[in-house]
Amino acid sequence: MSSNTLALEATSISKTFGNVKANDQINLEIKKGRIHALLGENGAGKSTLVNILFGLYKADSGTVKVNGEVVDLGRPKDAIDQGIGMVHQHFQLVPVLTVAENIVLGKEPANRANVIDIEEAKKKVKELAENYQLDVDTEATVEDLPVGTQQRVEILRSLYRKADILILDEPTAVLTPQETDHLLQVLKNLASQGVAIIFITHKLREVLEVADEVTVMRNGQVVGSTTPSETDESGLAEMMVGRSVVLRVAKEESSPGETILKVNNLCVHDDRDLLAVNDLSLEVKSGEILGIAGVEGNGQRELVETITGLRNAKTGEILISDTSIIEFSPRQISELGVAHIPEDREKHGLIGAHSVADNLILNRYYKTPFSNKGIRQQKAIANYATEMVEKFDIRTPDIDTPSSSLSGGNKQKAIAAREFSHDAKLLVASQPTRGIDVGSIEFVHQQLIQQRDQGLAVLLVSAELDEILSLSDRIAVIYRGRLIVTENSAELDRNRIGRIMTTGSDST
Amino acid sequence: MSVKESKSIQQVLFSKRWWILTALILVIFTLWTAEFQEANTTAVLAGTLRHSTPLVLGAMCGLLCERSGVINIGIEGQMLMSAWGGFMVASTSGSLLLGLFAGIAIGMMMGGVLAGISVGLRGDQIIAGTVINIAAIGITSFFFSLGRTLPSGKTQVIKLGPLADIPVAGRVLFSNKPITFLTLLLIPTVWFLLFRTKWGLRTRAVGEHPSAAETVGVSVIGMRYLNVIMGGGIAGLAGAYLSLEAVGSFERGMTNGKGFVALAVMIFGRWNPVGAWGAALLFGYASAVQTQFQFRDWLTDDPQFIGIIPFVVTIVVLAGFVGRARPPASIGQPYSRE
Ligand SMILES: Nc1ncnc2c1ncn2[C@@H]1O[C@H](COP(=O)(O)OP(=O)(O)OP(=O)(O)O)[C@@H](O)[C@H]1O
Ligand SMILES: [Mg+2]
């Protein structure tokens, strides 16, 4: 279908938070049956704009037309009634409910007495998951799921509602490459059925692959629009950041030193008490990056949580510079020099209600110079936080802003800033660049390499195979809680890793 | 992925061993205090039910509110206002039924006050509840006039035919007064509504993660108003129970802390009506045994000691067995969209 009528038209949308102009006179036209990519740096105002279109935020000024008619989007229900659906960057899932319950919530299959037909709900969700090849366990409780699975649930939740205008705010941030490919295919199919799609992502490859139109935002304004045929990845990156960006960091050969992390025959159970990490052994030396590749849910989360003290091991041994840490608390492990970038930034990374400054010193607030005999040293904290905000380019109105109001990518940058400045021997990084824009990924990657060169040992877990490939010195592939192969990255290519990840075997 | 494990009977018995042991001890203890006589045993159990009724009603009020995200510490005041209002209407009109309706209506109005302050105006929920408690004492004392009675007397016992003649169990369960019967029906009804219907799922979603509910078109504000007002109605029923069914008149401060105990019962019952009933029964049981002690003249040298039995038993048993309960995540926080 190529009817080019407008599905949605936003005119001079403005929105201010405090003294931040998140959206400044934005105009946007979305056509039926087209995929419209929305790009921009972290904090550019993309989420703010789509939240306005979905009725979650109220614009200070501006009008929105759906199918040519001015509509009042006072609350999400109004947007839903207009046929708008949305995948939220900050997942909108109820942790204690099951996957099926979350997906059908608000549109539950029920009899006339409003009694929910839960079997019908599960059946529908299963069908949906199969249709779109997004595998989920309908009966699992959402809070037990890793973020990648939650992402799938969040996507299914919007597909279940069958929108005419579908907004996706970074739906691929934690999907594996295969899942991403499926999703992009799904989007193309939906578009060919006439659905208008707004697609926000930081992954330029995806934009080039599916987008029909591209709008780029910076500092709350639209700074340009283009189409994939007119540009390429570096062109898009330049439009976003306003300078040319190195998409792949250069790095020297590593020169590993002594062993920092040693894991011996580790077995760990997951939240449902099933074996998640199975007799796993690995070693990370000072000055090297070990990348763990694997489909999410194969024990990565449990492994990381055990190393950082958030979960108990069943059997086995973990040594950090020859100190066994099996019985250690997270604080003791951190004191040993272990930095941690957790996969779930909202849950384990930041304290939302606390200020950016307090979050930046979260692993050291009790030490000098931030604390003196138990009294907070406001000045030292402020100086340090200001320095970090500048160095890591965290876009925030000021250091006293609660961290919950930062944009997704800026939250991630705040965590990276804190953990990189930890003076650590070992960095355990899960999805370290989740939701970060290309310019900042470049910076984070440079930091990682630089710290490696200064002797940091890095255990990198990422769903992003490109990230694993471009950063790791050695790569281990995890499958059902076991490491299938561990080799120098030069000896593993994309296809071979992909094969091992999905089949658990190295033979062709 | 999800493997349903069917557990053998031994495993089930083993995993519930502490519950079974406690139940056995309670049974033996009951028979002992009742001196192994049927009439006494029936009396203890009937007393258990009687004491538990206002508590489980109060707890259901609390959990309806909290499941939707609103803390209600004003249950005590809501009960007191309804006890008073129900009694005044019944004594003026001569109709217990009118009094019952009045009690429920006043409870709903008090729920409306709580919702208006804490949901509509986004005021502090604890303060709103406290205001209700204080206002209730003031209002009921000010307008209360001594010497009023119920022309028709208290509500009367209804016997459910031959069922009521079954020894012990039948006499306890099937021979009761109307509000008690209503309560026994209400417990499974509220459970069913909460865990099997659209309304229940949405209520729980709103209480756990309001913005998630909002993004699928559920009105957080609307659900909270609805639940808090319905909860108020149930607290009103508890109030009517006290003045029209249990005592037959109104006394100053006659709720005597039951609204607060109901909150504890709600927590021990893990915000689940059936769980709350269990907790309320346990508390009621301890109170009934205490009465038996007084009848028997046991331990009467220390009346204070007997007085604390129900509290001690409840705390020990429930704190020991129930484990950690997690309240709905969003309680106490007023909701606004941005
Ligand atoms: N609820 C809020 N309260 C205060 N400030 C906010 C709020 N939401 C967003 N902001 C601010 O508005 C600006 C734009 O944020 P927005 O989330 O729209 O960025 P974004 O383009 O989606 O970035 P990202 O790629 O990191 O997700 C940021 O500076 C952010 O700090
Ligand atoms: Mg965003």
Short mmCIF file of C-alpha atoms in Angstrom, two decimals, chain B residues 33-320:
data_model
loop_
_atom_site.label_atom_id
_atom_site.label_comp_id
_atom_site.label_asym_id
_atom_site.label_seq_id
_atom_site.Cartn_x
_atom_site.Cartn_y
_atom_site.Cartn_z
CA THR B 33 -9.83 -25.09 77.57
CA ALA B 34 -13.33 -26.29 76.76
CA GLU B 35 -12.82 -29.11 79.23
CA PHE B 36 -13.74 -31.52 76.46
CA GLN B 37 -17.38 -30.50 76.44
CA GLU B 38 -19.27 -29.91 73.25
CA ALA B 39 -21.11 -26.84 74.44
CA ASN B 40 -17.87 -25.16 75.49
CA THR B 41 -16.13 -26.01 72.27
CA THR B 42 -19.02 -24.55 70.29
CA ALA B 43 -18.85 -21.45 72.43
CA VAL B 44 -15.14 -20.96 71.76
CA LEU B 45 -15.57 -21.40 68.04
CA ALA B 46 -18.63 -19.20 67.84
CA GLY B 47 -16.75 -16.59 69.83
CA THR B 48 -13.88 -16.89 67.36
CA LEU B 49 -16.17 -16.13 64.47
CA ARG B 50 -17.84 -13.29 66.32
CA HIS B 51 -14.59 -11.59 67.18
CA SER B 52 -13.19 -12.12 63.70
CA THR B 53 -16.09 -10.57 61.77
CA PRO B 54 -15.33 -6.86 62.23
CA LEU B 55 -11.62 -7.55 61.81
CA VAL B 56 -11.90 -9.32 58.50
CA LEU B 57 -14.30 -6.67 57.24
CA GLY B 58 -11.90 -3.93 58.26
CA ALA B 59 -9.04 -5.84 56.67
CA MET B 60 -10.95 -6.19 53.41
CA CYS B 61 -11.57 -2.46 53.42
CA GLY B 62 -7.84 -1.93 53.92
CA LEU B 63 -6.79 -4.32 51.21
CA LEU B 64 -9.20 -2.97 48.63
CA CYS B 65 -7.65 0.44 49.18
CA GLU B 66 -4.04 -0.71 49.33
CA ARG B 67 -4.29 -3.06 46.38
CA SER B 68 -5.13 0.03 44.36
CA GLY B 69 -2.31 2.02 45.96
CA VAL B 70 -3.99 3.98 48.74
CA ILE B 71 -3.07 3.44 52.38
CA ASN B 72 -6.14 3.62 54.57
CA ILE B 73 -5.34 4.08 58.22
CA GLY B 74 -8.74 5.69 58.70
CA ILE B 75 -10.57 2.34 58.92
CA GLU B 76 -11.07 2.86 62.64
CA GLY B 77 -12.77 6.20 62.04
CA GLN B 78 -14.81 4.90 59.13
CA MET B 79 -16.08 2.03 61.28
CA LEU B 80 -16.90 4.32 64.17
CA MET B 81 -18.82 6.78 62.02
CA SER B 82 -20.83 3.97 60.49
CA ALA B 83 -21.50 2.31 63.81
CA TRP B 84 -22.86 5.60 65.04
CA GLY B 85 -24.74 6.55 61.88
CA GLY B 86 -26.22 3.10 61.45
CA PHE B 87 -27.40 3.09 65.03
CA MET B 88 -28.91 6.57 64.84
CA VAL B 89 -30.85 5.74 61.70
CA ALA B 90 -32.00 2.39 63.01
CA SER B 91 -33.09 3.82 66.33
CA THR B 92 -34.92 6.73 64.73
CA SER B 93 -36.61 4.78 61.99
CA GLY B 94 -37.03 1.55 63.84
CA SER B 95 -35.66 -0.38 60.90
CA LEU B 96 -32.45 -2.36 61.24
CA LEU B 97 -32.23 -2.70 57.47
CA LEU B 98 -32.32 1.07 57.02
CA GLY B 99 -29.67 1.33 59.71
CA LEU B 100 -27.50 -1.17 57.88
CA PHE B 101 -27.81 0.74 54.62
CA ALA B 102 -27.07 3.99 56.41
CA GLY B 103 -23.94 2.44 57.95
CA ILE B 104 -22.70 1.30 54.56
CA ALA B 105 -23.54 4.63 52.95
CA ILE B 106 -21.71 6.58 55.63
CA GLY B 107 -18.72 4.27 55.20
CA MET B 108 -18.73 4.97 51.49
CA MET B 109 -18.93 8.68 52.15
CA MET B 110 -15.93 8.42 54.47
CA GLY B 111 -14.16 6.48 51.74
CA GLY B 112 -15.04 9.32 49.40
CA VAL B 113 -13.46 11.79 51.81
CA LEU B 114 -10.25 9.75 51.95
CA ALA B 115 -10.19 9.37 48.16
CA GLY B 116 -10.92 13.04 47.62
CA ILE B 117 -8.03 14.14 49.81
CA SER B 118 -5.46 11.52 48.86
CA VAL B 119 -6.35 10.70 45.24
CA GLY B 120 -8.08 13.83 44.00
CA LEU B 121 -6.04 16.46 45.83
CA ARG B 122 -2.95 14.22 46.06
CA GLY B 123 -2.67 14.88 49.76
CA ASP B 124 -0.72 12.71 52.15
CA GLN B 125 -2.58 9.45 52.67
CA ILE B 126 -1.48 8.95 56.27
CA ILE B 127 -2.60 12.43 57.23
CA ALA B 128 -5.91 11.97 55.42
CA GLY B 129 -6.54 8.75 57.35
CA THR B 130 -5.58 10.35 60.65
CA VAL B 131 -7.93 13.26 60.00
CA ILE B 132 -10.75 10.78 59.48
CA ASN B 133 -9.96 9.00 62.73
CA ILE B 134 -9.88 12.20 64.75
CA ALA B 135 -12.94 13.67 63.08
CA ALA B 136 -14.90 10.46 63.67
CA ILE B 137 -14.27 10.56 67.42
CA GLY B 138 -15.26 14.21 67.54
CA ILE B 139 -18.39 13.91 65.45
CA THR B 140 -19.73 10.74 67.05
CA SER B 141 -19.17 12.07 70.56
CA PHE B 142 -20.69 15.45 69.81
CA PHE B 143 -23.88 14.17 68.23
CA PHE B 144 -24.32 11.19 70.45
CA SER B 145 -27.26 11.35 72.82
CA LEU B 146 -27.52 8.93 75.70
CA GLY B 147 -30.55 6.79 76.27
CA ARG B 148 -31.29 5.86 72.70
CA THR B 149 -32.13 2.26 72.02
CA LEU B 150 -33.00 0.08 69.10
CA PRO B 151 -36.77 -0.32 69.13
CA SER B 152 -36.53 -3.66 67.40
CA GLY B 153 -33.52 -4.95 69.31
CA LYS B 154 -30.33 -6.34 67.73
CA THR B 155 -30.30 -8.41 64.60
CA GLN B 156 -31.55 -11.92 65.20
CA VAL B 157 -29.91 -15.28 64.65
CA ILE B 158 -30.91 -17.01 61.42
CA LYS B 159 -30.69 -20.79 61.34
CA LEU B 160 -30.05 -22.42 58.01
CA GLY B 161 -32.50 -25.30 58.43
CA PRO B 162 -31.11 -28.71 59.44
CA LEU B 163 -27.53 -27.63 58.70
CA ALA B 164 -27.64 -25.55 61.85
CA ASP B 165 -28.24 -28.66 63.95
CA ILE B 166 -25.00 -30.40 63.06
CA PRO B 167 -23.01 -30.52 66.29
CA VAL B 168 -20.19 -27.98 66.70
CA ALA B 169 -19.49 -27.09 63.03
CA GLY B 170 -23.12 -26.59 62.03
CA ARG B 171 -23.91 -24.57 65.11
CA VAL B 172 -20.92 -22.36 64.52
CA LEU B 173 -21.25 -21.84 60.78
CA PHE B 174 -24.93 -22.14 59.92
CA SER B 175 -26.56 -20.47 62.82
CA ASN B 176 -25.53 -16.84 62.71
CA LYS B 177 -26.75 -13.31 62.48
CA PRO B 178 -27.25 -11.64 59.07
CA ILE B 179 -24.12 -9.45 58.90
CA THR B 180 -21.98 -12.42 59.91
CA PHE B 181 -23.47 -14.46 57.08
CA LEU B 182 -22.94 -11.56 54.73
CA THR B 183 -19.29 -11.39 55.77
CA LEU B 184 -18.82 -15.10 55.16
CA LEU B 185 -20.15 -14.57 51.64
CA LEU B 186 -18.15 -11.43 51.09
CA ILE B 187 -14.76 -13.04 51.75
CA PRO B 188 -14.76 -15.44 48.77
CA THR B 189 -16.55 -12.83 46.66
CA VAL B 190 -13.87 -10.23 47.18
CA TRP B 191 -11.20 -12.86 46.60
CA PHE B 192 -12.83 -13.84 43.33
CA LEU B 193 -13.26 -10.27 42.19
CA LEU B 194 -9.67 -9.44 43.01
CA PHE B 195 -8.02 -12.43 41.37
CA ARG B 196 -10.36 -13.46 38.60
CA THR B 197 -11.97 -10.39 37.10
CA LYS B 198 -10.95 -7.45 34.92
CA TRP B 199 -11.56 -5.11 37.79
CA GLY B 200 -9.27 -7.15 40.05
CA LEU B 201 -6.41 -7.36 37.57
CA ARG B 202 -6.62 -3.64 36.94
CA THR B 203 -6.78 -2.89 40.64
CA ARG B 204 -3.62 -4.86 41.26
CA ALA B 205 -1.89 -3.26 38.28
CA VAL B 206 -2.80 0.22 39.50
CA GLY B 207 -1.48 -0.53 42.97
CA GLU B 208 1.78 -1.98 41.74
CA HIS B 209 2.69 0.21 38.79
CA PRO B 210 0.17 2.96 38.09
CA SER B 211 1.84 4.36 35.00
CA ALA B 212 1.88 0.91 33.36
CA ALA B 213 -1.85 0.68 33.95
CA GLU B 214 -2.33 4.18 32.57
CA THR B 215 -0.49 3.29 29.35
CA VAL B 216 -3.03 0.60 28.55
CA GLY B 217 -5.90 2.98 29.09
CA VAL B 218 -6.81 2.11 32.67
CA SER B 219 -7.74 5.20 34.65
CA VAL B 220 -5.58 5.18 37.76
CA ILE B 221 -7.52 7.95 39.43
CA GLY B 222 -10.86 6.33 38.60
CA MET B 223 -9.81 2.91 39.91
CA ARG B 224 -8.50 4.42 43.13
CA TYR B 225 -11.69 6.38 43.76
CA LEU B 226 -13.77 3.29 43.10
CA ASN B 227 -11.75 1.04 45.38
CA VAL B 228 -11.42 3.45 48.26
CA ILE B 229 -15.17 4.15 48.20
CA MET B 230 -16.00 0.45 48.02
CA GLY B 231 -13.57 -0.22 50.82
CA GLY B 232 -15.30 2.47 52.85
CA GLY B 233 -18.58 0.65 52.30
CA ILE B 234 -17.10 -2.53 53.76
CA ALA B 235 -15.73 -0.63 56.75
CA GLY B 236 -19.26 0.74 57.09
CA LEU B 237 -20.56 -2.80 57.23
CA ALA B 238 -18.10 -3.52 60.03
CA GLY B 239 -19.38 -0.47 61.90
CA ALA B 240 -22.99 -1.55 61.46
CA TYR B 241 -22.00 -4.98 62.71
CA LEU B 242 -20.70 -3.49 65.94
CA SER B 243 -23.69 -1.34 66.80
CA LEU B 244 -26.57 -3.28 65.25
CA GLU B 245 -25.47 -6.88 65.54
CA ALA B 246 -22.86 -7.29 68.27
CA VAL B 247 -23.80 -4.74 70.92
CA GLY B 248 -27.21 -3.36 70.01
CA SER B 249 -26.38 0.19 70.93
CA PHE B 250 -23.75 2.82 70.32
CA GLU B 251 -21.00 3.59 72.78
CA ARG B 252 -18.34 6.24 72.58
CA GLY B 253 -15.20 4.90 70.92
CA MET B 254 -16.84 1.49 70.59
CA THR B 255 -14.48 0.40 67.79
CA ASN B 256 -11.79 0.32 70.45
CA GLY B 257 -8.82 -0.13 68.08
CA LYS B 258 -10.41 -2.77 65.87
CA GLY B 259 -9.72 -0.66 62.78
CA PHE B 260 -6.02 -0.75 63.57
CA VAL B 261 -5.99 -4.44 64.39
CA ALA B 262 -7.71 -4.92 61.03
CA LEU B 263 -4.71 -3.30 59.36
CA ALA B 264 -2.42 -5.82 61.02
CA VAL B 265 -4.78 -8.59 59.98
CA MET B 266 -4.61 -7.32 56.40
CA ILE B 267 -0.81 -7.42 56.44
CA PHE B 268 -0.67 -10.85 58.07
CA GLY B 269 -3.14 -12.00 55.45
CA ARG B 270 -0.82 -10.66 52.77
CA TRP B 271 -3.40 -8.36 51.24
CA ASN B 272 -5.51 -11.39 50.36
CA PRO B 273 -9.12 -11.68 51.64
CA VAL B 274 -8.78 -15.37 52.41
CA GLY B 275 -5.46 -14.84 54.13
CA ALA B 276 -6.96 -11.98 56.09
CA TRP B 277 -9.80 -14.22 57.15
CA GLY B 278 -7.29 -16.74 58.47
CA ALA B 279 -5.48 -14.05 60.41
CA ALA B 280 -8.76 -12.60 61.71
CA LEU B 281 -9.90 -16.05 62.84
CA LEU B 282 -6.67 -16.57 64.71
CA PHE B 283 -7.04 -13.26 66.45
CA GLY B 284 -10.69 -13.98 67.11
CA TYR B 285 -9.77 -17.35 68.48
CA ALA B 286 -7.30 -15.88 70.93
CA SER B 287 -9.98 -13.46 72.11
CA ALA B 288 -12.50 -16.28 72.49
CA VAL B 289 -10.09 -18.37 74.53
CA GLN B 290 -9.45 -15.38 76.71
CA THR B 291 -13.19 -15.20 77.41
CA GLN B 292 -13.17 -18.88 78.30
CA PHE B 293 -10.35 -18.27 80.75
CA GLN B 294 -12.45 -15.62 82.42
CA PHE B 295 -15.44 -17.95 82.65
CA ARG B 296 -13.33 -20.63 84.22
CA ASP B 297 -11.73 -18.15 86.60
CA TRP B 298 -8.30 -19.16 85.38
CA LEU B 299 -5.46 -16.74 85.88
CA THR B 300 -7.91 -14.07 87.06
CA ASP B 301 -5.36 -12.70 89.51
CA ASP B 302 -3.78 -11.05 86.50
CA PRO B 303 -6.55 -9.68 84.32
CA GLN B 304 -4.06 -7.58 82.37
CA PHE B 305 -2.18 -10.68 81.49
CA ILE B 306 -5.28 -12.33 80.07
CA GLY B 307 -6.06 -9.18 78.20
CA ILE B 308 -2.90 -9.35 76.19
CA ILE B 309 -3.25 -13.03 75.23
CA PRO B 310 -4.90 -12.35 71.86
CA PHE B 311 -2.22 -9.88 70.89
CA VAL B 312 0.67 -12.04 71.96
CA VAL B 313 -0.68 -15.18 70.31
CA THR B 314 -1.36 -13.32 67.10
CA ILE B 315 2.04 -11.73 66.93
CA VAL B 316 3.95 -14.89 67.78
CA VAL B 317 2.08 -17.20 65.47
CA LEU B 318 1.76 -14.87 62.54
CA ALA B 319 5.18 -13.31 62.71
CA GLY B 320 6.63 -16.79 62.99
#
